[in-house]
Coordinates of C-alpha atoms in Angstrom, one line a residue:
X1 CA 17.3 -37.7 -39.4
X2 CA 14.4 -38.7 -36.5
X3 CA 13.6 -37.0 -33.7
X4 CA 15.6 -37.2 -30.9
X5 CA 14.3 -39.3 -28.1
X6 CA 12.7 -37.1 -25.3
X7 CA 11.8 -34.2 -27.3
X8 CA 7.9 -34.7 -26.3
X9 CA 8.9 -34.6 -22.6
X10 CA 11.1 -31.6 -22.6
X11 CA 8.0 -29.8 -24.6
X12 CA 5.5 -31.0 -22.7
X13 CA 7.7 -30.0 -19.2
X14 CA 8.3 -26.5 -20.5
X15 CA 4.3 -26.0 -21.1
X16 CA 3.7 -27.2 -17.6
X17 CA 6.2 -24.9 -16.1
X18 CA 4.7 -22.2 -18.0
X19 CA 1.5 -23.1 -17.0
X20 CA 2.1 -23.1 -13.6
X21 CA 4.1 -19.9 -13.9
X22 CA 0.9 -18.1 -15.7
X23 CA -1.3 -19.4 -12.7
X24 CA 0.8 -18.2 -10.1
X25 CA 0.6 -14.5 -11.5
X26 CA -3.1 -14.9 -11.9
X27 CA -3.5 -15.6 -8.3
X28 CA -1.0 -13.1 -6.8
X29 CA -2.9 -10.2 -9.2
X30 CA -6.1 -11.4 -7.2
X31 CA -5.5 -9.2 -4.7
X32 CA -4.7 -5.0 -5.5
X33 CA -2.6 -3.4 -4.0
X34 CA -0.4 -0.4 -4.1
X35 CA 2.2 1.2 -1.6
X36 CA 4.2 4.4 -1.6
X37 CA 7.4 4.8 0.2
X38 CA 9.0 8.3 1.2
X39 CA 12.5 8.1 2.3
X40 CA 12.5 11.4 4.0
X41 CA 15.7 11.5 5.8
X42 CA 17.3 14.2 3.9
X43 CA 14.0 16.3 3.3
X44 CA 12.5 16.3 7.2
X45 CA 14.1 17.2 10.8
X46 CA 12.3 14.4 12.6
X47 CA 11.1 11.7 10.2
X48 CA 13.1 8.9 8.6
X49 CA 10.8 7.4 6.0
X50 CA 6.7 7.0 5.7
X51 CA 5.7 3.7 4.3
X52 CA 2.0 4.0 2.9
X53 CA 0.3 0.9 1.3
X54 CA -3.1 -0.1 0.4
X55 CA -4.5 -3.6 -0.2
X56 CA -7.9 -4.8 -1.4
X57 CA -9.0 -8.5 -1.2
X58 CA -11.1 -9.5 -3.9
X59 CA -13.8 -9.7 -1.8
X60 CA -13.8 -5.9 -0.8
X61 CA -11.7 -6.0 2.5
X62 CA -9.5 -3.2 2.2
X63 CA -6.0 -3.1 3.9
X64 CA -4.7 0.7 4.5
X65 CA -1.2 0.6 6.7
X66 CA 1.2 3.1 7.1
X67 CA 4.6 3.0 8.9
X68 CA 6.5 6.3 10.0
X69 CA 9.9 5.9 11.2
X70 CA 11.0 8.6 13.7
X71 CA 14.5 10.1 14.5
X72 CA 15.4 9.8 17.8
X73 CA 13.9 12.4 20.2
X74 CA 10.9 12.9 17.9
X75 CA 7.1 11.9 18.2
X76 CA 4.1 11.9 16.0
X77 CA 0.7 12.0 15.6
X78 CA -0.5 10.4 12.5
X79 CA -3.9 10.5 10.6
X80 CA -4.5 7.7 8.1
X81 CA -7.2 8.2 5.6
X82 CA -9.0 5.5 2.9
X83 CA -10.2 7.8 0.1
X84 CA -12.6 6.4 -2.5
X85 CA -13.6 8.4 -5.7
X86 CA -15.6 7.1 -8.9
X87 CA -13.4 5.6 -11.4
X88 CA -11.3 7.6 -13.4
X89 CA -12.9 10.8 -12.1
X90 CA -10.5 12.1 -9.8
X91 CA -12.8 13.1 -6.9
X92 CA -11.7 12.1 -3.9
X93 CA -13.9 11.7 -0.6
X94 CA -13.2 10.3 2.8
X95 CA -14.3 6.3 3.2
X96 CA -13.1 6.1 6.8
X97 CA -9.9 7.7 9.0
X98 CA -8.0 6.5 11.8
X99 CA -5.3 7.9 14.3
X100 CA -2.3 6.9 16.3
X101 CA 0.8 8.6 18.1
X102 CA 4.3 7.3 19.4
X103 CA 7.9 7.4 18.7
X104 CA 10.4 5.3 17.0
X105 CA 8.3 3.3 14.6
X106 CA 4.8 4.2 14.6
X107 CA 2.7 1.5 13.0
X108 CA -1.1 2.3 11.7
X109 CA -2.9 -0.9 10.3
X110 CA -6.8 -1.2 9.9
X111 CA -9.2 -3.4 7.6
X112 CA -12.3 -1.9 6.0
X113 CA -14.8 -3.4 3.9
X114 CA -15.3 -0.9 0.5
X115 CA -17.6 -1.1 -2.4
X116 CA -16.8 -1.8 -5.9
X117 CA -16.7 0.6 -8.6
X118 CA -14.5 2.9 -7.3
X119 CA -10.9 4.2 -7.3
X120 CA -8.9 4.1 -3.9
X121 CA -6.0 5.3 -2.2
X122 CA -4.8 6.1 1.6
X123 CA -3.6 9.5 2.5
X124 CA -1.7 10.3 5.8
X125 CA -0.9 13.0 7.4
X126 CA 2.0 13.5 10.2
X127 CA 2.8 16.3 12.8
X128 CA 6.0 15.9 14.3
X129 CA 7.0 16.8 17.7
X130 CA 10.7 17.7 19.1
X131 CA 11.5 16.5 22.7
X132 CA 10.1 19.7 23.9
X133 CA 6.8 19.2 22.5
X134 CA 7.1 21.7 20.1
X135 CA 5.8 20.8 16.6
X136 CA 8.7 21.1 14.1
X137 CA 7.1 19.6 10.5
X138 CA 3.8 18.2 9.0
X139 CA 4.8 15.7 6.0
X140 CA 2.2 13.8 4.5
X141 CA 2.0 10.6 2.0
X142 CA -0.3 8.9 -0.2
X143 CA -0.5 5.4 -1.6
X144 CA -0.9 5.0 -5.5
X145 CA -4.7 4.7 -6.4
X146 CA -6.2 0.9 -6.4
X147 CA -8.9 0.4 -8.6
X148 CA -11.7 -2.0 -7.3

C-alpha cells in the first residue's frame, strides 16, 4: 500500500504548529514573574485579600505590585518593599520601598530598574484600622522569588 495523499502536508502542519507553540512559550518566558495571593477573609478582621506580584522584564525593569482588598469600614497603611539577595543565598536586603494608604481596594504599583545576578522578592506590610482609627491587625505577604 502506498502513502496516503496529503500525509506530508499534515506532518508539515503539525511541525509548524509545534514550532509556533514553542516560540510563543519562549516569548512568554522572557519576562520573569512571581505572584502570591493571600485570601485572608477567614483569618483577618478587616482584610479580604492581599495580592502581591513581581515581574522583571529582560531589560531589568522590575514591576512590584500589591493590591489589598479591605472590608467595609476599614482602612490601611501599606508598605511594599522590593528586596534583593545574591542568588541562592537567602540574605535579603531592601532595594527600595514605597507606601500608600486607603480603603476599599488599595493598589500600589511601581517600576524600578534592578541589576542582574540577584534573587528578588516583594514584601508587603499592611496595618489595618477600624472606623474609629484603632489598629486592629498587621498582616504581611510576600511574592515568590524571581531570579534575574
